[in-house]
Coordinates of C-alpha atoms in Angstrom, one line a residue:
Chain A
M8 CA -29.5 -7.2 11.7
P9 CA -28.5 -9.7 9.4
E10 CA -31.3 -11.9 7.7
I11 CA -28.9 -14.9 7.7
I12 CA -25.2 -14.7 8.4
P13 CA -23.3 -15.2 5.0
D14 CA -21.4 -18.1 4.4
D15 CA -18.2 -15.9 4.0
S16 CA -18.6 -14.3 7.6
V17 CA -16.7 -15.3 10.4
G18 CA -20.2 -15.7 12.1
L19 CA -20.6 -14.8 15.6
V20 CA -18.0 -13.9 17.4
Q21 CA -17.5 -12.6 21.3
P22 CA -14.7 -10.4 22.3
E23 CA -12.3 -11.1 25.3
K24 CA -10.8 -8.9 27.8
I25 CA -7.1 -9.9 28.5
L26 CA -5.2 -8.2 31.8
F27 CA -2.0 -7.4 31.7
N28 CA 0.1 -7.4 34.9
Q29 CA 3.7 -6.6 33.9
P30 CA 4.1 -2.6 33.7
L31 CA 4.5 -1.3 30.5
E32 CA 6.8 1.9 30.2
L33 CA 5.3 4.4 27.6
A34 CA 7.1 7.1 25.4
C35 CA 5.7 10.1 27.7
G36 CA 7.9 9.1 30.5
R37 CA 4.8 7.4 32.7
T38 CA 4.1 3.9 33.1
L39 CA 1.0 1.7 33.1
D40 CA 1.2 -0.5 35.9
Q41 CA -1.6 -2.8 34.5
Y42 CA -3.7 -2.6 31.4
H43 CA -6.6 -4.6 29.9
L44 CA -6.8 -5.2 25.9
M45 CA -9.9 -6.1 24.4
V46 CA -9.7 -8.8 21.3
E47 CA -11.6 -10.5 19.3
T48 CA -10.0 -13.5 17.3
Y49 CA -11.3 -15.6 14.1
G50 CA -9.8 -18.5 12.7
E51 CA -7.4 -21.4 14.4
L52 CA -4.0 -20.7 15.6
N53 CA -2.2 -23.8 14.3
E54 CA 0.3 -25.8 16.2
A55 CA 3.3 -24.0 15.4
R56 CA 1.7 -20.7 16.2
S57 CA 2.7 -19.5 12.7
N58 CA -0.3 -18.4 10.9
A59 CA -1.3 -15.2 13.1
I60 CA -2.3 -11.7 11.7
L61 CA -2.8 -9.0 13.5
I62 CA -5.0 -6.3 12.6
C63 CA -4.3 -2.9 13.7
H64 CA -7.1 -0.2 13.8
A65 CA -7.4 3.0 12.6
L66 CA -8.4 6.2 14.6
S67 CA -11.9 5.2 15.4
G68 CA -11.7 1.3 15.1
N69 CA -11.7 -1.1 17.8
H70 CA -11.3 -4.8 18.6
H71 CA -14.3 -6.1 16.6
V72 CA -12.9 -6.1 13.0
A73 CA -15.4 -9.3 11.4
G74 CA -18.4 -10.9 12.2
Y75 CA -21.7 -10.0 14.4
N76 CA -21.5 -10.0 18.2
S77 CA -25.0 -10.7 18.0
L78 CA -27.7 -11.1 15.9
D79 CA -29.2 -7.9 16.5
D80 CA -26.0 -6.1 15.1
R81 CA -26.8 -4.0 12.4
K82 CA -23.6 -4.1 11.0
P83 CA -20.8 -6.5 11.0
G84 CA -17.0 -5.6 12.2
W85 CA -15.5 -2.5 10.5
W86 CA -13.1 -4.8 8.0
D87 CA -15.7 -7.6 7.6
S88 CA -15.0 -7.2 3.6
A89 CA -11.8 -8.3 3.8
I90 CA -11.5 -10.9 6.8
G91 CA -13.8 -14.3 6.4
P92 CA -13.6 -17.9 5.0
G93 CA -12.7 -17.4 1.7
K94 CA -11.9 -13.7 1.9
P95 CA -8.4 -12.4 1.4
I96 CA -7.2 -12.6 5.0
D97 CA -8.8 -16.3 4.6
T98 CA -9.8 -17.2 8.3
N99 CA -9.6 -20.6 7.2
K100 CA -5.8 -20.3 6.9
F101 CA -5.0 -17.5 9.3
F102 CA -5.6 -16.7 12.6
V103 CA -6.6 -13.5 13.1
I104 CA -6.4 -11.2 16.4
G105 CA -8.1 -7.8 16.3
L106 CA -7.7 -5.7 19.3
N107 CA -8.7 -2.0 20.8
N108 CA -5.6 0.0 21.1
L109 CA -4.9 1.2 24.6
G110 CA -6.6 4.8 25.1
G111 CA -9.3 3.3 23.2
C112 CA -12.8 3.6 24.3
H113 CA -14.4 0.1 23.3
G114 CA -13.0 -2.0 26.6
S115 CA -9.0 -1.9 26.7
S116 CA -7.6 0.7 29.5
G117 CA -8.4 4.0 28.4
P118 CA -9.9 7.3 29.6
N119 CA -13.5 6.0 29.8
Q120 CA -12.6 3.0 32.2
T121 CA -12.0 2.9 35.7
N122 CA -8.3 3.7 36.9
P123 CA -7.6 0.9 39.5
D124 CA -5.8 3.4 41.5
T125 CA -8.6 6.0 42.0
N126 CA -11.7 3.7 41.4
K127 CA -12.9 6.5 39.1
P128 CA -12.6 6.7 35.3
Y129 CA -9.2 8.0 33.9
G130 CA -10.6 10.7 31.8
P131 CA -8.0 13.3 30.9
D132 CA -5.7 11.9 32.9
F133 CA -5.0 8.7 30.7
P134 CA -1.2 9.1 29.7
L135 CA -0.8 10.2 25.9
M136 CA -0.2 7.0 23.6
T137 CA 2.3 6.9 20.9
V138 CA 2.1 4.3 18.0
A139 CA 5.5 2.9 19.1
D140 CA 3.7 2.2 22.8
W141 CA 0.7 0.4 21.2
V142 CA 3.2 -1.6 19.5
N143 CA 4.8 -2.5 22.4
S144 CA 1.7 -3.3 24.2
Q145 CA 0.7 -5.5 20.9
A146 CA 3.7 -7.4 21.3
R147 CA 2.6 -8.5 25.0
L148 CA -0.4 -9.4 23.3
A149 CA 1.5 -11.5 21.0
D150 CA 3.6 -13.1 24.1
H151 CA 0.2 -13.9 25.6
F152 CA -1.0 -16.0 22.5
G153 CA 2.4 -17.7 22.6
I154 CA 2.8 -16.3 19.0
E155 CA 6.8 -15.4 18.3
Q156 CA 6.4 -14.3 14.9
W157 CA 3.2 -12.5 13.1
A158 CA 2.7 -14.2 9.6
A159 CA 1.5 -10.6 8.9
V160 CA 0.9 -7.2 10.5
I161 CA -1.9 -5.4 8.6
G162 CA -3.0 -2.1 8.6
G163 CA -5.0 1.1 7.2
S164 CA -4.5 4.8 8.1
L165 CA -3.3 4.9 11.9
G166 CA -3.2 0.8 11.6
G167 CA -0.7 0.9 8.7
M168 CA 1.5 3.4 10.5
Q169 CA 1.5 0.6 13.7
A170 CA 2.3 -2.0 11.1
L171 CA 5.2 -0.3 9.8
Q172 CA 6.4 0.8 13.3
W173 CA 6.3 -3.1 14.0
S174 CA 8.7 -3.6 11.2
I175 CA 11.2 -1.1 12.8
D176 CA 10.7 -2.0 16.2
Y177 CA 10.3 -6.0 16.3
P178 CA 11.9 -6.9 13.3
Q179 CA 12.4 -10.5 13.9
R180 CA 8.5 -11.0 14.9
L181 CA 6.8 -10.2 11.7
R182 CA 7.5 -11.6 8.1
H183 CA 5.0 -9.7 6.4
C184 CA 3.8 -5.9 7.0
M185 CA 1.0 -4.2 4.9
V186 CA 0.6 -0.8 5.1
I187 CA -2.6 0.5 3.5
A188 CA -3.5 4.6 3.1
A189 CA -0.9 5.2 5.6
A190 CA 2.1 7.8 5.7
P191 CA 5.6 8.2 7.0
K192 CA 4.4 10.9 9.1
L193 CA 1.7 13.6 9.3
S194 CA 1.9 16.8 7.3
A195 CA 1.1 20.2 9.0
Q196 CA -2.4 20.3 7.0
N197 CA -2.8 16.6 8.7
I198 CA -2.0 18.3 11.9
A199 CA -3.9 21.2 11.4
F200 CA -7.3 19.3 10.7
N201 CA -6.6 17.4 14.0
E202 CA -6.2 20.6 15.9
V203 CA -9.4 21.9 14.5
A204 CA -11.2 18.7 15.4
R205 CA -9.7 19.0 19.1
Q206 CA -10.7 22.7 19.7
A207 CA -14.2 21.7 18.7
I208 CA -14.2 19.1 21.6
S209 CA -12.3 20.6 24.0
K210 CA -14.0 24.3 23.6
D211 CA -17.5 22.5 24.2
P212 CA -18.9 23.5 27.3
Q213 CA -19.8 20.0 28.5
F214 CA -16.4 18.9 28.1
H215 CA -15.4 19.9 31.3
N216 CA -11.4 19.3 30.8
G217 CA -12.1 15.9 30.1
H218 CA -13.6 15.1 33.3
Y219 CA -17.7 15.0 31.8
Y220 CA -18.1 11.5 33.5
E221 CA -18.4 13.0 36.9
Q222 CA -21.0 15.3 35.4
D223 CA -22.7 12.9 33.6
E224 CA -22.4 14.9 30.5
V225 CA -20.7 14.0 26.9
P226 CA -19.3 16.9 24.9
K227 CA -22.0 15.9 22.2
V228 CA -21.4 18.7 19.9
G229 CA -17.7 18.8 20.1
L230 CA -17.1 15.6 19.0
M231 CA -20.1 15.8 16.3
L232 CA -18.4 18.6 14.9
A233 CA -14.9 17.0 15.0
R234 CA -16.3 13.8 13.0
M235 CA -18.1 15.9 10.6
L236 CA -14.7 17.5 9.9
G237 CA -12.9 14.2 9.7
H238 CA -15.4 12.6 7.5
I239 CA -15.0 15.3 5.0
T240 CA -11.3 14.4 5.0
Y241 CA -12.2 10.8 4.3
L242 CA -14.2 11.6 1.4
S243 CA -12.9 13.2 -2.1
D244 CA -14.7 15.9 -3.9
D245 CA -15.5 13.4 -6.7
G246 CA -16.8 11.0 -4.3
M247 CA -19.1 13.7 -2.8
R248 CA -20.1 15.0 -5.9
D249 CA -21.2 11.3 -6.8
K250 CA -23.0 10.4 -3.7
F251 CA -24.5 13.8 -2.8
G252 CA -24.1 16.5 -5.7
R253 CA -26.1 19.7 -4.3
E254 CA -29.3 17.5 -4.3
L255 CA -32.1 18.9 -2.1
R256 CA -33.7 16.7 0.7
E257 CA -37.2 18.9 -0.4
G258 CA -36.5 19.8 -3.4
K259 CA -36.2 23.5 -2.6
I260 CA -34.1 25.7 -0.9
S261 CA -35.9 27.1 2.5
F262 CA -33.9 30.2 3.1
D263 CA -32.9 29.5 6.8
F264 CA -30.0 27.7 8.5
N265 CA -31.7 24.1 8.4
P266 CA -29.9 21.3 6.7
Q267 CA -31.5 21.3 3.3
F268 CA -28.7 19.9 1.1
E269 CA -28.2 16.1 1.2
V270 CA -24.3 16.5 2.2
E271 CA -25.6 18.7 5.3
S272 CA -27.8 15.8 6.9
Y273 CA -25.3 13.1 5.9
L274 CA -22.5 15.1 7.8
R275 CA -25.0 15.6 10.5
Y276 CA -26.1 12.3 10.8
Q277 CA -22.7 10.8 10.7
G278 CA -21.4 13.4 13.6
E279 CA -24.9 12.5 15.6
R280 CA -24.4 8.9 15.5
F281 CA -20.6 9.1 16.4
S282 CA -21.0 11.5 19.3
T283 CA -23.2 9.1 21.1
E284 CA -20.8 6.2 20.3
F285 CA -17.1 7.7 20.6
D286 CA -15.5 9.1 23.6
A287 CA -14.3 12.5 23.6
N288 CA -10.8 12.1 25.5
T289 CA -10.3 9.1 23.1
Y290 CA -10.5 11.1 20.1
L291 CA -8.4 13.9 21.7
L292 CA -5.6 10.9 22.3
M293 CA -6.0 9.2 19.0
T294 CA -5.4 12.5 17.3
K295 CA -2.1 13.2 19.3
A296 CA -0.7 9.9 18.6
L297 CA -1.3 10.2 15.0
D298 CA 0.3 13.9 15.1
Y299 CA 3.4 12.3 17.2
Y300 CA 3.8 9.6 14.7
D301 CA 7.3 10.1 12.8
P302 CA 9.3 6.7 13.2
A303 CA 12.3 8.7 11.2
A304 CA 12.9 11.1 13.9
D305 CA 15.0 8.7 16.1
F306 CA 17.0 8.2 12.8
N307 CA 17.8 11.8 12.0
H308 CA 14.4 12.2 10.3
D309 CA 16.3 9.4 7.6
L310 CA 13.3 7.0 6.8
P311 CA 15.2 4.6 4.9
A312 CA 18.0 4.5 7.9
A313 CA 14.8 3.6 10.3
L314 CA 13.9 1.0 7.7
K315 CA 17.0 -0.6 7.7
R316 CA 15.9 -2.5 10.6
A317 CA 13.1 -4.2 8.9
L318 CA 13.2 -8.0 7.8
C319 CA 10.1 -8.6 6.9
K320 CA 8.5 -8.1 3.3
F321 CA 6.2 -5.3 2.7
M322 CA 3.0 -4.7 0.5
V323 CA 2.5 -1.0 0.6
I324 CA -1.5 0.2 -1.4
S325 CA -2.7 3.6 -1.7
F326 CA -5.7 5.0 -3.4
T327 CA -5.9 7.5 -6.2
T328 CA -8.5 10.1 -4.4
D329 CA -7.2 9.9 -0.7
W330 CA -5.9 13.1 0.1
R331 CA -5.7 12.4 3.5
F332 CA -3.1 10.3 3.1
S333 CA -2.3 10.6 -0.6
P334 CA -0.8 8.0 -2.9
E335 CA 2.6 10.6 -2.9
R336 CA 2.9 9.7 1.0
S337 CA 2.7 6.0 0.2
R338 CA 5.3 6.3 -2.5
A339 CA 7.9 8.2 0.1
I340 CA 7.1 4.7 2.3
T341 CA 7.7 2.7 -0.8
D342 CA 10.8 4.8 -2.2
A343 CA 12.3 4.5 1.2
L344 CA 12.0 1.0 1.5
V345 CA 13.8 0.3 -2.2
E346 CA 16.3 2.5 -0.8
A347 CA 16.7 0.2 2.2
G348 CA 17.0 -2.4 -0.1
K349 CA 13.9 -4.0 1.4
Q350 CA 11.5 -6.4 -0.3
V351 CA 8.6 -4.3 -1.2
S352 CA 5.5 -4.3 -3.7
Y353 CA 3.5 -1.4 -4.2
A354 CA 0.0 -0.6 -6.0
E355 CA -2.2 2.4 -6.5
I356 CA -5.7 1.7 -6.4
D357 CA -7.7 4.1 -8.9
S358 CA -11.1 4.7 -6.8
P359 CA -13.1 7.5 -6.3
Q360 CA -13.9 6.9 -2.3
G361 CA -11.1 9.0 -1.1
H362 CA -9.5 7.9 2.4
D363 CA -12.2 5.7 3.3
A364 CA -11.8 3.5 0.2
F365 CA -9.4 1.3 2.3
L366 CA -12.4 -0.1 3.9
I367 CA -14.3 -0.8 0.7
P368 CA -14.1 -4.1 -0.9
I369 CA -13.0 -2.3 -4.3
P370 CA -12.5 -5.6 -7.2
R371 CA -8.7 -4.4 -8.1
Y372 CA -7.8 -3.5 -4.3
M373 CA -9.2 -7.4 -3.3
E374 CA -7.5 -8.8 -6.3
I375 CA -4.0 -7.4 -5.0
F376 CA -4.9 -7.9 -1.3
R377 CA -5.6 -12.0 -2.3
A378 CA -2.7 -12.1 -4.3
Y379 CA -0.2 -10.8 -1.7
M380 CA -2.2 -12.7 1.0
K381 CA -1.0 -16.0 -0.9
R382 CA 2.7 -15.0 -0.8
V383 CA 2.0 -14.8 3.2
E384 CA 0.4 -18.1 3.3
A385 CA 3.2 -19.8 1.1
D386 CA 5.8 -18.0 3.9
I387 CA 4.1 -20.0 6.8
P388 CA 6.5 -22.0 8.1
K389 CA 5.5 -25.8 8.9
T390 CA 7.3 -26.6 11.8
S391 CA 7.5 -24.6 15.0
G392 CA 11.2 -24.3 15.1
E393 CA 11.8 -22.8 11.6
T394 CA 11.3 -19.0 10.8
A395 CA 11.0 -17.6 7.3
Chain B
M228 CA 11.3 -18.4 -21.1
R229 CA 11.3 -16.0 -24.2
A230 CA 14.1 -16.1 -26.1
D231 CA 15.7 -12.4 -25.2
L232 CA 14.8 -12.9 -21.9
E233 CA 17.4 -15.7 -22.0
I234 CA 20.1 -13.8 -23.4
I235 CA 19.3 -11.0 -20.8
R236 CA 19.8 -13.6 -18.3
N237 CA 23.4 -14.5 -19.1
W238 CA 24.6 -10.3 -19.0
I239 CA 23.3 -10.3 -15.3
E240 CA 25.8 -10.9 -12.3
P241 CA 24.5 -13.3 -9.9
G242 CA 23.5 -11.3 -6.9
S243 CA 23.3 -8.0 -8.2
R244 CA 20.7 -5.6 -7.6
V245 CA 18.4 -5.7 -10.6
L246 CA 15.7 -3.1 -11.8
D247 CA 13.1 -4.3 -14.6
V248 CA 11.6 -1.2 -15.7
G249 CA 8.5 -2.3 -17.5
C250 CA 8.6 -5.7 -15.9
G251 CA 5.2 -7.4 -17.5
D252 CA 4.3 -10.3 -15.5
G253 CA 7.7 -10.5 -13.4
E254 CA 8.6 -13.5 -15.9
L255 CA 12.2 -12.0 -15.9
L256 CA 12.7 -11.3 -12.3
H257 CA 11.3 -14.5 -10.9
H258 CA 13.8 -16.3 -13.1
L259 CA 16.9 -14.2 -11.9
Q260 CA 15.1 -14.5 -8.2
Q261 CA 15.3 -18.3 -8.6
H262 CA 18.6 -18.9 -10.6
K263 CA 20.9 -16.0 -10.1
E264 CA 19.7 -14.9 -6.4
V265 CA 19.4 -11.5 -7.6
S266 CA 17.4 -8.8 -5.3
G267 CA 14.9 -6.7 -7.9
Y268 CA 11.9 -4.9 -8.6
G269 CA 9.5 -4.5 -11.1
L270 CA 8.2 -1.1 -12.3
E271 CA 4.6 -1.8 -13.9
I272 CA 1.5 0.3 -15.0
N273 CA -0.8 -2.1 -16.2
A274 CA -3.0 -3.9 -13.2
D275 CA -3.3 -7.3 -14.3
N276 CA 0.6 -7.4 -14.8
I277 CA 1.1 -6.0 -11.0
T278 CA -1.0 -9.1 -9.7
A279 CA 0.4 -11.5 -11.5
C280 CA 3.8 -10.1 -10.2
I281 CA 2.6 -10.3 -6.8
E282 CA 1.4 -14.0 -7.3
N283 CA 4.7 -14.9 -8.8
G284 CA 6.5 -13.5 -5.6
V285 CA 8.1 -10.6 -7.6
N286 CA 8.4 -7.2 -6.1
V287 CA 6.6 -4.8 -8.3
I288 CA 6.0 -1.1 -7.9
E289 CA 3.1 0.5 -9.8
K290 CA 4.9 3.4 -11.2
D291 CA 4.4 5.4 -14.5
I292 CA 7.7 5.2 -16.1
D293 CA 7.4 8.4 -18.1
T294 CA 7.1 10.3 -15.0
G295 CA 8.1 8.3 -12.0
L296 CA 12.0 7.3 -12.2
S297 CA 13.3 10.6 -10.6
S298 CA 12.6 9.4 -7.3
I299 CA 14.7 6.4 -7.7
K300 CA 18.3 7.2 -6.3
S301 CA 21.1 7.4 -8.8
N302 CA 23.6 4.6 -9.2
S303 CA 21.3 2.3 -6.8
F304 CA 21.0 -0.8 -9.1
D305 CA 23.7 -3.0 -10.9
T306 CA 21.4 -3.2 -13.8
V307 CA 18.3 -1.6 -15.7
V308 CA 16.4 -3.7 -17.6
M309 CA 14.0 -2.3 -20.0
T310 CA 12.6 -4.8 -22.5
Q311 CA 10.3 -3.5 -25.3
A312 CA 9.0 -0.3 -23.9
L313 CA 11.3 2.2 -25.0
Q314 CA 9.3 3.1 -28.2
A315 CA 6.5 3.4 -25.9
M316 CA 7.9 6.4 -24.1
H317 CA 7.3 9.9 -24.4
R318 CA 10.8 10.8 -24.6
P319 CA 13.2 7.6 -25.2
D320 CA 16.4 9.8 -25.2
Q321 CA 15.6 11.3 -21.8
I322 CA 14.6 7.8 -20.4
V323 CA 18.0 6.1 -21.5
D324 CA 19.7 8.8 -19.6
E325 CA 17.2 8.4 -16.5
L326 CA 18.1 4.5 -16.8
L327 CA 21.7 5.0 -17.1
R328 CA 21.6 7.5 -13.9
I329 CA 19.9 4.9 -11.8
G330 CA 22.0 1.9 -12.6
K331 CA 25.4 1.0 -13.3
E332 CA 24.3 -0.6 -16.7
C333 CA 21.5 -0.7 -18.5
I334 CA 20.1 -3.5 -21.0
V335 CA 17.3 -2.2 -23.5
T336 CA 15.5 -4.4 -26.2
F337 CA 13.2 -2.6 -28.8
P338 CA 11.5 -3.7 -32.2
N339 CA 13.8 -2.5 -35.2
F340 CA 11.6 -0.4 -37.5
G341 CA 14.5 -0.7 -40.1
H342 CA 13.7 -4.5 -40.5
W343 CA 12.7 -5.4 -44.3
R344 CA 9.4 -6.2 -43.6
A345 CA 9.0 -3.1 -42.4
R346 CA 10.5 -1.1 -45.1
G347 CA 8.4 -3.0 -47.5
Y348 CA 5.1 -2.5 -46.0
L349 CA 5.7 1.3 -46.1
A350 CA 7.4 1.2 -49.6
F351 CA 5.0 -1.0 -51.3
R352 CA 1.6 -0.1 -49.5
G353 CA 2.1 3.2 -48.4
K354 CA 1.2 2.9 -45.0
M355 CA 2.4 2.4 -41.8
P356 CA 3.6 -1.1 -40.6
V357 CA 0.8 -3.5 -38.9
S358 CA 2.0 -6.9 -38.2
K359 CA 1.6 -10.0 -35.9
F360 CA 4.2 -8.9 -33.6
L361 CA 3.4 -4.9 -33.6
P362 CA -0.7 -5.3 -34.3
Y363 CA -1.3 -1.6 -33.7
T364 CA -2.5 0.9 -36.0
W365 CA -1.3 4.6 -36.0
Y366 CA -3.9 6.1 -34.0
N367 CA -4.0 3.5 -31.2
T368 CA -0.5 2.2 -30.7
P369 CA 1.4 2.7 -27.9
N370 CA 4.6 2.4 -29.6
I371 CA 4.9 6.2 -30.3
H372 CA 8.7 6.2 -30.8
F373 CA 9.8 3.6 -33.4
C374 CA 13.7 3.7 -34.2
T375 CA 15.9 1.7 -36.2
F376 CA 19.2 0.0 -34.8
K377 CA 21.0 3.0 -36.7
D378 CA 18.9 5.6 -35.1
F379 CA 19.6 4.2 -31.6
E380 CA 23.2 3.6 -32.2
S381 CA 23.1 7.5 -33.3
L382 CA 22.1 8.5 -30.1
C383 CA 24.3 6.4 -28.1
V384 CA 27.0 8.4 -30.1
E385 CA 25.7 11.5 -29.6
R386 CA 25.2 10.9 -25.5
N387 CA 28.6 9.5 -24.9
I388 CA 26.8 6.2 -24.4
Y389 CA 29.3 2.7 -24.5
I390 CA 27.4 -0.1 -26.0
M391 CA 28.9 -3.3 -24.2
E392 CA 27.6 -6.0 -26.0
R393 CA 24.3 -6.2 -28.6
T394 CA 22.6 -8.9 -30.9
V395 CA 19.8 -9.2 -32.8
V396 CA 17.0 -12.0 -32.8
D397 CA 14.1 -12.6 -35.0
N398 CA 10.5 -11.9 -33.7
E399 CA 10.4 -15.2 -32.0
H400 CA 13.6 -14.1 -30.1
R401 CA 15.7 -16.6 -31.9
H402 CA 19.3 -16.1 -33.1
R403 CA 19.8 -16.3 -36.8
W404 CA 23.0 -16.6 -38.2
W405 CA 22.3 -14.5 -41.3
I406 CA 20.6 -11.7 -39.0
H407 CA 24.2 -10.7 -38.5
L408 CA 25.1 -10.1 -42.2
W409 CA 22.8 -7.1 -42.2
P410 CA 21.1 -6.7 -38.8
N411 CA 19.3 -3.3 -39.5
M412 CA 17.3 -4.9 -42.4
L413 CA 17.1 -8.4 -41.4
G414 CA 16.8 -8.2 -37.5
E415 CA 13.7 -7.4 -35.7
I416 CA 14.2 -7.1 -32.4
A417 CA 17.6 -5.5 -30.9
I418 CA 19.3 -6.3 -27.5
Y419 CA 21.6 -3.5 -26.1
R420 CA 23.8 -3.8 -23.4
I421 CA 25.2 0.0 -22.5
T422 CA 26.8 1.9 -19.8
R423 CA 28.7 5.3 -19.3

């Protein structure tokens, strides 16, 4: 728990569960007749409702983006480093919304929530979601708050993909789009890693084809393996060398299969913790949404053509040692935006932390973030009628 | 505003698409956006300059110019500008080719190594010139390919590059009538407008 809540924290926050009754048609052909979204908000919405920022989360994120839900919390929200009074996303100036995406496992409608039609958990029957579906549901969320146009939609990794999709699907509804450590689509290697993770989960005997809730079991081992594998792809070779090297826990090797290297126990600990906090069906769903993401597919695989529709300004950021979504992938987004004639800036942050870097307050990263958010702030229209 | 930027500004059509290669803190693009309604991007590698561009509302793309130009489409800009960076490139000749591939026309500025002060420094001191304007010593200078106006114009002839306009200024980017009497001796900075 935090000894005292720091001055630059949004402080104690409570999530809110919002019911949506208007049916949502999904890319898979199915429809969600009603659904819940779990959200948290920080800061104040101005009178013109023009200072709102949407934060889109990545694979294992949720609505709890900043601050603390209780004084007993071990850690603040997952992007607390960037959001709060005086931080790059300054809650004295912006109204910030974080949500748990549909199919998630932290309170929004998803596999671990009750299906109102059956009164049982959705389990594997929850429809597979796409990034575009999420963006549609987020547009309904904007409607709920009376927000016609976001000051910015911001996300890292899978969250960055949602931000980019926003610019294509709802060009009128955002002024700025910040795409961090993302890619315009997954590579075969990315999909391959996801498939190994899915196999680990679905081959776990306690998975029961996704109906493990009824058995009162969870595919703990599968989820743990999936997370361990994922975690390796979030770090870099250099970063792991710096953090763990070949350090031995007991100082010597023991000629057995117990974890002896620091990196082994670290991965086991991360996997273990994740397997008790996250839902296996959600993990499967999220990795599929990643695999399916390809906004250029509807435009003859021409990314500049897809982005031609966008009206907002863009900031694209990548990290040098990120090999999950390498700088090359962000450069491809940037090049396509230049080709489409869009306003875009791009920065490549030197950091040893791999893909995880997007969650870490690296000084240069925060400096660029802060500078760009000043532009976002300057573009907030003063009256409700005016749009930028 | 720097005087060379003032000259460049007059060579750029209102509403055109401009790429500023090595854009520094974005001063030129900021000015062109405000006064000529150009749409443009700067390419830059220096972290502080990139932040300054973002603060100035200038689109900036972090890129190593020596290797990063190939991803930009041919003929995608009306004018490509490169100020005081040509001499720091690994292969200035290939860079000029690239700039003319990307833009319909190109404005380059570079320091003249044929200036009398540089000649005098080398002739009388026998050492590589160091000045207030070019303060580096030979081993730490980013300026690895100095040339004179004459050298640059020979390159243009060799590569079939057409010089649309040219001017020379002193190290404070001021026009002096006497510079034009013997530009390669008296001019410190060259400003060329070229095309193919």
